[in-house]
Coordinates of C-alpha atoms and ligand atoms in Angstrom, one line a residue:
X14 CA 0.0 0.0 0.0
X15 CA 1.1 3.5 -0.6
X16 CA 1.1 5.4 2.8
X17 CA 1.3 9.4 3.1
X18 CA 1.9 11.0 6.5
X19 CA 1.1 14.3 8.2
X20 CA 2.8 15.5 11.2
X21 CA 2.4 18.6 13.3
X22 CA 4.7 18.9 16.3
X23 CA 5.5 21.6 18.4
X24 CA 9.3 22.2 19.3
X25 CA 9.7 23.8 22.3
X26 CA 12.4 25.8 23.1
X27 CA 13.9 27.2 26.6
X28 CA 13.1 30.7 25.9
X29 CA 11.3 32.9 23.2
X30 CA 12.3 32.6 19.7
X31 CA 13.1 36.3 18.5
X32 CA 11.6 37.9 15.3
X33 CA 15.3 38.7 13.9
X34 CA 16.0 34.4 13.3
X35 CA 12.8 34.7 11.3
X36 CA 15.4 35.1 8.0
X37 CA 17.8 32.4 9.4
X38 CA 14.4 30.1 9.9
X39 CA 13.1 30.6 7.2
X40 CA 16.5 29.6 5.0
X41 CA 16.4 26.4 7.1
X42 CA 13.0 25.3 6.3
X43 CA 14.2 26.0 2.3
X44 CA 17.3 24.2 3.0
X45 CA 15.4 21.1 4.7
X46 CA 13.1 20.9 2.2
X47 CA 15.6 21.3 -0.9
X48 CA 18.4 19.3 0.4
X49 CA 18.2 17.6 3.7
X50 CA 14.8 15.6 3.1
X51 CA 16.4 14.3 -0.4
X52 CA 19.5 13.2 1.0
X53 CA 19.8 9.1 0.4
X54 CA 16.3 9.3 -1.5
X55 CA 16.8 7.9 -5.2
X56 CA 16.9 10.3 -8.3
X57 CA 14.1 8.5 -9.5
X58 CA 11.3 9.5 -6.4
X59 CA 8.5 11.1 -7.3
X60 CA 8.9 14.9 -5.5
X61 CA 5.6 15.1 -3.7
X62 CA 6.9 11.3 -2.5
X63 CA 9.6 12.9 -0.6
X64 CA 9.3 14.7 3.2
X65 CA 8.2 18.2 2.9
X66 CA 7.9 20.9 5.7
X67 CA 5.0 22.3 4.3
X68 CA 3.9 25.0 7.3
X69 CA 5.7 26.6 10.2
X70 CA 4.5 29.2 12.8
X71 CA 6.4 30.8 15.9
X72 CA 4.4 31.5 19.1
X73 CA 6.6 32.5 21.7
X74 CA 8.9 29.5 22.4
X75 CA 7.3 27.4 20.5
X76 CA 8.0 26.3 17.1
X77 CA 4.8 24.9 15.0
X78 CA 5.9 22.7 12.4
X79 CA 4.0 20.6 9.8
X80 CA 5.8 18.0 8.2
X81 CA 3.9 15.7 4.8
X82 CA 5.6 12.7 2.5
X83 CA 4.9 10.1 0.8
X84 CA 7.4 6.8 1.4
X85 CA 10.7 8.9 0.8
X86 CA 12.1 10.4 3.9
X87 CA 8.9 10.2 5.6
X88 CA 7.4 12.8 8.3
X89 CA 8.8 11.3 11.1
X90 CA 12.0 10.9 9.6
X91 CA 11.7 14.8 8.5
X92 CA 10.8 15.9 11.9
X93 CA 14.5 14.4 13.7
X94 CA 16.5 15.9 10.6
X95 CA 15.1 19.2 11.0
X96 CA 15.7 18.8 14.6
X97 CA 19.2 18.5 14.5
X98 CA 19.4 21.5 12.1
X99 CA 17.4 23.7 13.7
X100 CA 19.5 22.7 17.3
X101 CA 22.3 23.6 15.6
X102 CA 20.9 26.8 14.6
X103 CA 19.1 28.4 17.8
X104 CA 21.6 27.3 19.8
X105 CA 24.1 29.3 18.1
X106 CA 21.8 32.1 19.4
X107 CA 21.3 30.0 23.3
X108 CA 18.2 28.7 22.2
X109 CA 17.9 25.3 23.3
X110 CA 15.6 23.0 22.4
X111 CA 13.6 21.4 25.6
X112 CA 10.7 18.9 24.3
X113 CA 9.2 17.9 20.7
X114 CA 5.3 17.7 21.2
X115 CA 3.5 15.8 18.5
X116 CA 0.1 17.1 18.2
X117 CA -1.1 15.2 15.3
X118 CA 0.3 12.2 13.1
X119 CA -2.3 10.9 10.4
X120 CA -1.1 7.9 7.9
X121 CA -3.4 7.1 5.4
X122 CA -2.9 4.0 3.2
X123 CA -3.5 4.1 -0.2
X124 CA -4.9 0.6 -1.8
X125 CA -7.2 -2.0 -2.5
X126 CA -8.7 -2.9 0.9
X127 CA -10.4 -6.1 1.0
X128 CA -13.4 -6.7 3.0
X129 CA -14.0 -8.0 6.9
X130 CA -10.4 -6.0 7.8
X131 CA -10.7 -5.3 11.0
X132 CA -8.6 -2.3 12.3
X133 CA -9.8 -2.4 16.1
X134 CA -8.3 -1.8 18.8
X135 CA -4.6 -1.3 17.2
X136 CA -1.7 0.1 19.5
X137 CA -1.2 3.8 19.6
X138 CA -4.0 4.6 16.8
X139 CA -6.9 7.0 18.3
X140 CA -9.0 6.4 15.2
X141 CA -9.4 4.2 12.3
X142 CA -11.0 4.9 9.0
X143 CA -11.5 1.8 6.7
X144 CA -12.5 2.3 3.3
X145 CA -12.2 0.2 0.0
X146 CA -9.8 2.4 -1.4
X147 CA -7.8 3.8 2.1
X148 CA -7.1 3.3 5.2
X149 CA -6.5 6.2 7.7
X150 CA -5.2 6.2 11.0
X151 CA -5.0 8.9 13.5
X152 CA -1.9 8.5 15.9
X153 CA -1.6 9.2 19.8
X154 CA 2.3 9.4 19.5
X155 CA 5.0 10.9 21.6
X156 CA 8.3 11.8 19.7
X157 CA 10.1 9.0 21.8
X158 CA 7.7 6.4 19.8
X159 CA 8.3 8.0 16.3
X160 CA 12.1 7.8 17.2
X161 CA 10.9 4.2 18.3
X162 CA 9.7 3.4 14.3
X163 CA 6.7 3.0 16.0
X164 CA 4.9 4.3 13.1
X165 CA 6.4 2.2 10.8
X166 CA 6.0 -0.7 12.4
X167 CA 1.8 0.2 12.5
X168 CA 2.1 0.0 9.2
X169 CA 4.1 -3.3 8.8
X170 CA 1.2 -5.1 11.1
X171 CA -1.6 -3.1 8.8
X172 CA -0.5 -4.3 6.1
X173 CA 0.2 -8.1 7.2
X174 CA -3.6 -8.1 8.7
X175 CA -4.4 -6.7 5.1
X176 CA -2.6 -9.7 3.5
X177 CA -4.2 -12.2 6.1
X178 CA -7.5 -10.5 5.3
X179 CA -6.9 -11.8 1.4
X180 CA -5.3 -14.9 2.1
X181 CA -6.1 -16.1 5.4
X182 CA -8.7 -18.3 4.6
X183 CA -6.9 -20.0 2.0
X184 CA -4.3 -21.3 4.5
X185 CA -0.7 -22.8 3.0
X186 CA 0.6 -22.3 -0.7
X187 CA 1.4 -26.5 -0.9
X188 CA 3.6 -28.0 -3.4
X189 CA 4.1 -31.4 -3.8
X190 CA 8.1 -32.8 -4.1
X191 CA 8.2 -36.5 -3.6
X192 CA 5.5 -39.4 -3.1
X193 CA 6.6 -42.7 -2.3
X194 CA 5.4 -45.7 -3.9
X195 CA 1.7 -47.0 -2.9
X196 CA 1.5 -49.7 -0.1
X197 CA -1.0 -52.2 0.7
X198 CA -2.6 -51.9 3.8
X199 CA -4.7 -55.1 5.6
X200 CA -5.2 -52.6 8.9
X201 CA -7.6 -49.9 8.3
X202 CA -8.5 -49.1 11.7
X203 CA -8.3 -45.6 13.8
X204 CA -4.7 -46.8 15.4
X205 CA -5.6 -44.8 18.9
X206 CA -8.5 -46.5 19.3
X207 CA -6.6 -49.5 19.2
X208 CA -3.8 -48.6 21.1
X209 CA -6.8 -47.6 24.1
X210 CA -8.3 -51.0 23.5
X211 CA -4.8 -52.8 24.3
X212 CA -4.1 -51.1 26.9
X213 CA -1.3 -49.4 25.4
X214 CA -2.3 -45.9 26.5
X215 CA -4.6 -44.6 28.7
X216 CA -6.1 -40.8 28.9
X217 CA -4.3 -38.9 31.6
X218 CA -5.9 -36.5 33.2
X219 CA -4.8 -33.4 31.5
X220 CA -6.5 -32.1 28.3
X221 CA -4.7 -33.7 25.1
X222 CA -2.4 -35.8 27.1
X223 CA -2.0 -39.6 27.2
X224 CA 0.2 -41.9 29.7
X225 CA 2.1 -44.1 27.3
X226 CA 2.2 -47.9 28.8
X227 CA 5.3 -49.9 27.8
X228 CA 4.8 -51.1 24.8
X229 CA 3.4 -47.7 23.3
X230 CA 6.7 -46.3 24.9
X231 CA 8.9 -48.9 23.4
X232 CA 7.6 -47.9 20.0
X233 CA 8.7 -44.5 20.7
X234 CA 12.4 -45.6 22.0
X235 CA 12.3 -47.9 18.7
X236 CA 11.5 -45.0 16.5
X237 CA 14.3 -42.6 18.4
X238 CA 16.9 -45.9 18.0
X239 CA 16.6 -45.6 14.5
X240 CA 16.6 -41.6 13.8
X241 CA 19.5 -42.3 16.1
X242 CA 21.8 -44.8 14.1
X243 CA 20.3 -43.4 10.9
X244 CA 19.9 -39.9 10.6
X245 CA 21.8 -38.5 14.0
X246 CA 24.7 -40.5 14.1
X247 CA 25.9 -40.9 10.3
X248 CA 25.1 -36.8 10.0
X249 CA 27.1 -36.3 13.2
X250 CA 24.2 -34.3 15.0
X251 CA 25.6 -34.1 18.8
X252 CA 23.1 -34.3 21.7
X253 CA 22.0 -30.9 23.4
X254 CA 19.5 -30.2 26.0
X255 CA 17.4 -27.3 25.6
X256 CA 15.4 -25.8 28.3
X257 CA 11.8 -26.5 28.2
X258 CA 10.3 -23.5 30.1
X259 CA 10.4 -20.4 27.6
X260 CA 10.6 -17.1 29.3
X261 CA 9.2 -13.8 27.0
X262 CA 12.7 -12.7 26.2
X263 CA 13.2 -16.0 24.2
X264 CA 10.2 -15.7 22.4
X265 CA 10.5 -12.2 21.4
X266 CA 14.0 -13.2 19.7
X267 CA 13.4 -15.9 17.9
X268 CA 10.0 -14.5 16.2
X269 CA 7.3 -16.2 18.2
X270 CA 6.0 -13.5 20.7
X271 CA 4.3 -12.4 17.2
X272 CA 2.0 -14.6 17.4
X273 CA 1.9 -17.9 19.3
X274 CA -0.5 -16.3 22.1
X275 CA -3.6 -18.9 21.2
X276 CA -1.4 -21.8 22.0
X277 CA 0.5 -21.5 24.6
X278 CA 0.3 -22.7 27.7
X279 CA 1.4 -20.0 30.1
X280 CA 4.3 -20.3 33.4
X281 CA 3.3 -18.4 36.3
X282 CA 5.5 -18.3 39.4
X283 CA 4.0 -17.5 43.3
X284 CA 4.3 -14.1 44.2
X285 CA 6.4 -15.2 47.3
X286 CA 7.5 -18.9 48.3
X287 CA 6.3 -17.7 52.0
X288 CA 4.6 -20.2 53.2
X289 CA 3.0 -18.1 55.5
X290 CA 1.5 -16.6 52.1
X291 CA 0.1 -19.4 51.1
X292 CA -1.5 -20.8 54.2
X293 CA -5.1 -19.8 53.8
X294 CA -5.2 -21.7 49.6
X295 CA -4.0 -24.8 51.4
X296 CA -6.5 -24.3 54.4
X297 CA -9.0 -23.6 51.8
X298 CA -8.1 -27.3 50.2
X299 CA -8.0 -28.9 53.3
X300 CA -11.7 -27.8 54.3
X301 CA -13.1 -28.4 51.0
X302 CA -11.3 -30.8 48.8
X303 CA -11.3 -28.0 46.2
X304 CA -8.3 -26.1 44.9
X305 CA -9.1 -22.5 45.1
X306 CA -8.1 -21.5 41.6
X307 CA -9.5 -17.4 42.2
X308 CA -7.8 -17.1 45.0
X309 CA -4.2 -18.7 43.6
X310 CA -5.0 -16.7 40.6
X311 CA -4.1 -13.6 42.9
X312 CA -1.2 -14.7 44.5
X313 CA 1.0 -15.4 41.6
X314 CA 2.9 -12.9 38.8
X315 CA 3.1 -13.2 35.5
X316 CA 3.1 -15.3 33.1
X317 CA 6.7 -15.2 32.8
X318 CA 6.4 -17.1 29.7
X319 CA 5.1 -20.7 28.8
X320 CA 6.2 -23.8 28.0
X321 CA 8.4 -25.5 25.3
X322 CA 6.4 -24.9 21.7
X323 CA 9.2 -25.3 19.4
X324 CA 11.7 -26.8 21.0
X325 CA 14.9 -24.5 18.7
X326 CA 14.2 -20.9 20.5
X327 CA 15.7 -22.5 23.8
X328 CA 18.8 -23.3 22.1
X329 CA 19.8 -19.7 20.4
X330 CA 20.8 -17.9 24.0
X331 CA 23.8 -20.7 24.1
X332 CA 25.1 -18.6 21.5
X333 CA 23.2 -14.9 21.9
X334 CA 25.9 -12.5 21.1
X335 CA 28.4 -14.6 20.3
X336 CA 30.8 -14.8 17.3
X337 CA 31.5 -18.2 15.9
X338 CA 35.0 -19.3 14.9
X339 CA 35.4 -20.6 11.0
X340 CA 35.7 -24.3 12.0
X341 CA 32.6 -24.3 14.1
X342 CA 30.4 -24.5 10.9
X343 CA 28.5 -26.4 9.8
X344 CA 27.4 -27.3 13.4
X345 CA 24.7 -29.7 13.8
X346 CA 22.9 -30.6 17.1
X347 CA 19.6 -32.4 18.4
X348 CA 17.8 -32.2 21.9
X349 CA 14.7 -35.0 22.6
X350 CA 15.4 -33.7 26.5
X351 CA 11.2 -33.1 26.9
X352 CA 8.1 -32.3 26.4
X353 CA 6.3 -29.5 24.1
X354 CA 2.8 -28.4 24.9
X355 CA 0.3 -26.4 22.8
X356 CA -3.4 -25.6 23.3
X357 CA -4.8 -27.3 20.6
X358 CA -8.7 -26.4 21.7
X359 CA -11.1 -28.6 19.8
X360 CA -8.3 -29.7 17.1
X361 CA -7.7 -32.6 19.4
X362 CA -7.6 -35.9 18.2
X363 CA -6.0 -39.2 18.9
X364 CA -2.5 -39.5 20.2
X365 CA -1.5 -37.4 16.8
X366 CA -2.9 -34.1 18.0
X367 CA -2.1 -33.6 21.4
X368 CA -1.6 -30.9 24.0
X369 CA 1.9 -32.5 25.3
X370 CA 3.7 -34.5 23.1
X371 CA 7.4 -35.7 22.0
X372 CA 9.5 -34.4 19.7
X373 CA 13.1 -34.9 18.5
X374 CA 14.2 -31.8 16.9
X375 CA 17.6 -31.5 14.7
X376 CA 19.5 -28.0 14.6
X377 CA 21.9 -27.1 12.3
X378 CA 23.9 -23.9 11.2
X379 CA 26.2 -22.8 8.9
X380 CA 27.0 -20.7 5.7
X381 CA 24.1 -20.9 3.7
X382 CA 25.1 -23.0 1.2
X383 CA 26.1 -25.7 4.1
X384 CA 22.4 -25.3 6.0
X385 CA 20.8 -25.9 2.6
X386 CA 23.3 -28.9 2.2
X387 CA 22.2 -30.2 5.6
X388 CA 18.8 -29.9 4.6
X389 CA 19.4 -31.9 1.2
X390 CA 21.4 -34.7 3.4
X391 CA 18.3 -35.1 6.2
X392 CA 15.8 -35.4 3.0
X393 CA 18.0 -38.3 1.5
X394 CA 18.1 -40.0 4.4
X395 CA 14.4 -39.4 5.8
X396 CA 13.4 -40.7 2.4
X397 CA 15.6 -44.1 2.5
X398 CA 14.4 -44.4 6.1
X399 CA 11.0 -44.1 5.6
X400 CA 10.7 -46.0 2.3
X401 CA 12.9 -49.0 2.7
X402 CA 13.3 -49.3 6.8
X403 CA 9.7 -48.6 7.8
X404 CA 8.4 -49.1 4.4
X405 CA 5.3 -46.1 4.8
X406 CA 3.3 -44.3 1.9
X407 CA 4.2 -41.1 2.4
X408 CA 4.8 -37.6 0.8
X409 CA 6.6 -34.5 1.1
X410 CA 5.8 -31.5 -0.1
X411 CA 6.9 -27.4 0.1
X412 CA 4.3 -25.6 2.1
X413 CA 4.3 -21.1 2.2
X414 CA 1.8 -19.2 3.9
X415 CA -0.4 -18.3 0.7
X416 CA 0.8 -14.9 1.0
X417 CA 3.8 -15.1 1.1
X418 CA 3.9 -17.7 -2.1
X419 CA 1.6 -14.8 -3.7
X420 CA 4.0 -12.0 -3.0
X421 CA 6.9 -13.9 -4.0
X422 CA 8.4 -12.7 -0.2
X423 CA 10.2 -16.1 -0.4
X424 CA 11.7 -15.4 -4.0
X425 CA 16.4 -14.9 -4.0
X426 CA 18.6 -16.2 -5.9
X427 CA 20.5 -19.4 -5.1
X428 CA 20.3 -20.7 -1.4
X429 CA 18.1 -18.3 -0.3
X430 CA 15.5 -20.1 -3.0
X431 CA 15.1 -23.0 -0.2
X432 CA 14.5 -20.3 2.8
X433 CA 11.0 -22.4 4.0
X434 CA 9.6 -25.6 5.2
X435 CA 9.0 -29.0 3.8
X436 CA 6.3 -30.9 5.7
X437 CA 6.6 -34.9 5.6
X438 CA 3.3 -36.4 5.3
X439 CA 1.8 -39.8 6.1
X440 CA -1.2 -41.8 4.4
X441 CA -4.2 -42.8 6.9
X442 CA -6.0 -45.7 5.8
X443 CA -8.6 -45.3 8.2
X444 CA -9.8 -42.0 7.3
X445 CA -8.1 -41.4 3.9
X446 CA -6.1 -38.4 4.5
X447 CA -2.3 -37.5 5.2
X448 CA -0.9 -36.3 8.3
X449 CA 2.1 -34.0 8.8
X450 CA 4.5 -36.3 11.1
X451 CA 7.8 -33.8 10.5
X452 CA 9.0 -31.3 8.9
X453 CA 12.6 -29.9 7.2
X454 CA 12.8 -26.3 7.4
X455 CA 15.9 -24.2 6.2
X456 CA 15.3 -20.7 8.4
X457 CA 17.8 -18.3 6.3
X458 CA 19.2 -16.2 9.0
X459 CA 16.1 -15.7 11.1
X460 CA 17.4 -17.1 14.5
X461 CA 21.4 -16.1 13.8
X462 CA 20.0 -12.6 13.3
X463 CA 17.0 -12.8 16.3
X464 CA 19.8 -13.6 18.8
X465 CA 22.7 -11.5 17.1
X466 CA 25.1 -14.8 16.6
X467 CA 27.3 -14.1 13.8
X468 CA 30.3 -16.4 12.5
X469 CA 34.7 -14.7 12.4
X470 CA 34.5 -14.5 8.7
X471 CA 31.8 -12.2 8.5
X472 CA 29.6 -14.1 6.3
X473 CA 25.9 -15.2 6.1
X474 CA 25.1 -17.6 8.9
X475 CA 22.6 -19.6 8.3
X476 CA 20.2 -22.4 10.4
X477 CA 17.8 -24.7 9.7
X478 CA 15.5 -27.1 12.0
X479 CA 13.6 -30.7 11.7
X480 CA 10.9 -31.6 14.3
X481 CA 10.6 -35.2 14.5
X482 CA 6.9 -35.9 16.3
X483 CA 7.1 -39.1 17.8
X484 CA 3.4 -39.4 18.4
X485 CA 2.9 -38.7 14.5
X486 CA 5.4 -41.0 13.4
X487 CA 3.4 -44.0 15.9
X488 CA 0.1 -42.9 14.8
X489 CA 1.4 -43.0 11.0
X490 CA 2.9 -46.0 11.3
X491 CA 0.5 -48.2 13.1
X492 CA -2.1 -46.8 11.0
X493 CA -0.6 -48.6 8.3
X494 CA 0.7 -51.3 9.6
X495 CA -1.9 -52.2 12.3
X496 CA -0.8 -54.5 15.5
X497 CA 0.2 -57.6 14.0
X498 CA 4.1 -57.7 14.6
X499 CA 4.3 -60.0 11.9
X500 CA 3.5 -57.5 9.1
X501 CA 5.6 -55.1 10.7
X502 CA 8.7 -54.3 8.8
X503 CA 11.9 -55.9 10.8
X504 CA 13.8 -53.1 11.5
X505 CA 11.0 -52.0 13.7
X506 CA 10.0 -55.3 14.5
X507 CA 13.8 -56.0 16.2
X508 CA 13.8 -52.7 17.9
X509 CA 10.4 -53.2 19.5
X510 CA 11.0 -56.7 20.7
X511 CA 9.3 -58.6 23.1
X512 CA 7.3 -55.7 24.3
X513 CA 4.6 -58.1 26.8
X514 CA 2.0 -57.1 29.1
X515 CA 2.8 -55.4 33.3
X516 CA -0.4 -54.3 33.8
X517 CA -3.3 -57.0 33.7
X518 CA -6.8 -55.9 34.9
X519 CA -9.1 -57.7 36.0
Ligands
ATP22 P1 -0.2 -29.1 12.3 O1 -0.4 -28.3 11.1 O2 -0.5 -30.5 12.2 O3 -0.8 -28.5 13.5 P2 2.2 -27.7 12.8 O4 2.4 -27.0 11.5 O5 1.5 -26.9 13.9 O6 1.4 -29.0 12.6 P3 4.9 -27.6 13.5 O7 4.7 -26.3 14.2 O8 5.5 -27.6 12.1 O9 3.5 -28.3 13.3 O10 5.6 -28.6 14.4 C1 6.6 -29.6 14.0 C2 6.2 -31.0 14.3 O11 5.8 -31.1 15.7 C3 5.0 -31.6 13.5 O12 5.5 -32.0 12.3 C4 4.5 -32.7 14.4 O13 5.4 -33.8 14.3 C5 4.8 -32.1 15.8 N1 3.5 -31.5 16.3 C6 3.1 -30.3 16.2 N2 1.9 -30.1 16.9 C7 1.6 -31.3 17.4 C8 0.5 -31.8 18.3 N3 -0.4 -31.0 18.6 N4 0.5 -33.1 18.6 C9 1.5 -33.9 18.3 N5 2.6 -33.5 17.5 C10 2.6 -32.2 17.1
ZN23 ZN1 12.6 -25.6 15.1
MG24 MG1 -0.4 -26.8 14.7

């Protein structure tokens, strides 16, 4: 969209600005308008494009300036160059300049608008006007948040809610890459439904969360055994733990705090560990059997933060602000040290969408061309895995956000060509449709940049991450290959063993 600003801001100054620096103002203005706005704007910009001062009145110690643009040095940007000119020039005279009042700030957007945006309740905007062809905004702004970008950042976040608005419903851009050969299948049941009736796993008590029994959990240890000897070792991934509880600071690095708010399940820590401070909650328990949730509610801060989501933020502050040595790269690690936990609502289902579930997740970095490579080297051997070793019809395939596949925002030359994710998918029988049991994703320098990491040749860095869900790959697998250990392929077979019965009810 093409946004215009208008600006009025009082400067104030420490004592009355004389008539005689009338000339001398007025010679700034023409020189602010002729040659400061234009400096670093391209030859090519349209003039009215470019930041203008385009009113100015003195009353008493105030200066009254309007300031109007287009994209090219805009308003805000205007008002701190003229600043610094025009504090160089009263204070020649011991004028100082004491506070920069903005008393109005309008951005209107010019552009198609599509229908059903909703502009409510948006940081720092007094008032929104929505029409097809515009949108205006009225700002309450202090100069501290224009020096802050925050103005261009409103715009940023308009116009992403303008591209959800057109392709939000549409979900992912998906594009197929590989499909494995068609299998047979004798079992064609829903595979949790099984795994209850066995006894396998049992609801715990939690929303979304299961207790695996021991032969459901020595699936899982067979499955980790062979990313283990097949895709860790040979690859040389070395074994990290990452911290599962995510404070805010994490989040905001590494991209999530935009938006992960619906799924999170929330940390809160007591206000004090007195115990004193807690007596009457526990009293409260002990007379009714009841946990007083209110009451809790007030004694504890926060949320600090939540807990694990995707499991790679945790990593990044073992290398925040560091600088990297040549021979560190490429540097590939893996952590399967704990849980991650979403709110999944009503999408529940199974043991395959869960609210706590298990998930190896590969990290890698390097020069780009060596965090594409890793990527390339993980798909080889995912595919020989999952074709000849567990022998599943499955697919992969290149999903984008549809607007970002519309707008070509993924589009570069050479590696950064690969900047997304590749989602591995799995064939249900029992329900004839494909669940997403992993992904590949090459992140360009999202995280090295998030968490300032940088490498001692001053190149590109580069990471990329593959979440292996262990419940997915179960639920995939003995979808397909039901409960009979015969038809199960060996490798898996050998690795599961003699998984019998502890627990017999009666
Ligand atoms: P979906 O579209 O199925 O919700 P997602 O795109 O949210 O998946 P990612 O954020 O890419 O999933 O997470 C990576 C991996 O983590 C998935 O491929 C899957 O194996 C696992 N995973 C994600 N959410 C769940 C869940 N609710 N239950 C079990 N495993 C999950
Ligand atoms: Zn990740
Ligand atoms: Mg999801």
């Amino acid at each position: 969209m093409q946004p215009r600003f208008g600006l009025t801001a009082d400067l104030i100054f420490s004592r009355e600005i004389p008539d005689e620096l009338r000339p001398e103002l007025d010679r700034a203005v023409e020189e602010a308008n002729t040659v400061i706005f234009r400096k670093g704007v391209p030859k090519d910009a349209p003039t009215d494009e470019i930041g203008l001062i385009t009113g100015y009145a003195i009353a008493g110690p105030v200066l009254t300036v309007t300031f109007e643009s287009g994209g090219y040095t805009r308003a805000h940007d205007a008002l701190f160059r003229f600043r610094k000119q025009i504090a160089g020039l009263f204070g020649r005279h011991r004028i100082g300049l004491r506070e920069i009042v903005v008393v109005h700030f309008r951005v209107e957007l010019r552009g198609e608008v599509p229908e059903g945006l909703l502009l409510a309740s948006l940081p720092f905007v007094r008032s929104a006007e929505v029409e097809p062809d515009r949108i205006v905004l009225e700002l309450a702004v202090t100069a501290a948040d224009l020096e802050n970008r925050i103005p261009d950042r409103l715009i940023r976040l308009v116009e992403e809610k303008t591209e959800a608005a057109v392709y939000g419903g549409k979900g992912e851009h998906w594009e197929l890459l590989y499909e494995s050969p068609k299998r047979g299948f004798r079992f064609r049941e829903d595979p949790t439904q099984e795994m209850i009736r066995r006894g396998w796993i049992k609801h715990a008590l939690s929303r979304g969360q299961w207790i695996h029994g021991p032969q459901s959990t020595r699936l899982f240890r067979a499955f980790e055994a062979l990313v283990l000897e097949e895709i860790v070792g040979p690859l040389g991934f070395a074994e990290m733990i990452f911290p599962k509880l995510v404070p805010w600071e994490v989040w905001v690095k590494s991209g999530h705090a935009k938006g992960v708010y619906p799924e999170i399940y929330y940390v809160s820590v007591p206000k004090t560990r007195d115990p004193a401070y807690w007596e009457d909650v526990a009293d409260h328990f002990k007379v009714t059997g009841e946990v007083p949730v209110d009451m809790i509610r007030e004694k504890i801060d926060g949320p600090i933060g939540g807990l694990c989501y995707a499991q790679c933020p945790s990593f990044w502050p073992f290398l925040g602000g560091a600088t990297l040595t040549n021979d560190s790269l490429p540097a590939r690690v893996f952590d399967r040290s704990g849980t991650s936990h979403r709110y999944e609502s009503g999408g529940i289902h199974g043991i395959e969408r869960v609210d706590e579930f298990h998930r190896i997740e590969l990290l890698w970095l390097g020069t780009p061309e060596q965090t594409v490579e890793t990527a390339d080297l993980l798909h080889e051997r995912y595919r020989r895995l999952f074709d000849e070793v567990l022998e599943l019809e499955w697919r992969s395939a290149r999903v984008t956000p549809w607007f970002m596949a519309q707008e070509g925002m993924l589009g570069g030359e050479g590696a950064s060509e690969r900047i997304g994710t590749t989602d591995y998918e799995a064939y249900l029988p029992y329900s004839d449709s494909w669940l997403e049991f992993q992904n590949v994703s090459v992140n360009g320098d999202k995280y090295p940049r998030g968490f300032n990491v940088k490498v001692q040749s001053g190149g590109d860095l580069w990471s990329g991450c593959s979440g292996i869900g262990l419940e997915r790959w179960t639920a995939a697998f003995l979808a397909q290959k039901g409960f009979d250990l015969d038809d199960w392929p060996a490798g898996i077979r050998r690795r599961f063993g003699d998984a019998h019965e502890i627990f017999r009810f009666v």
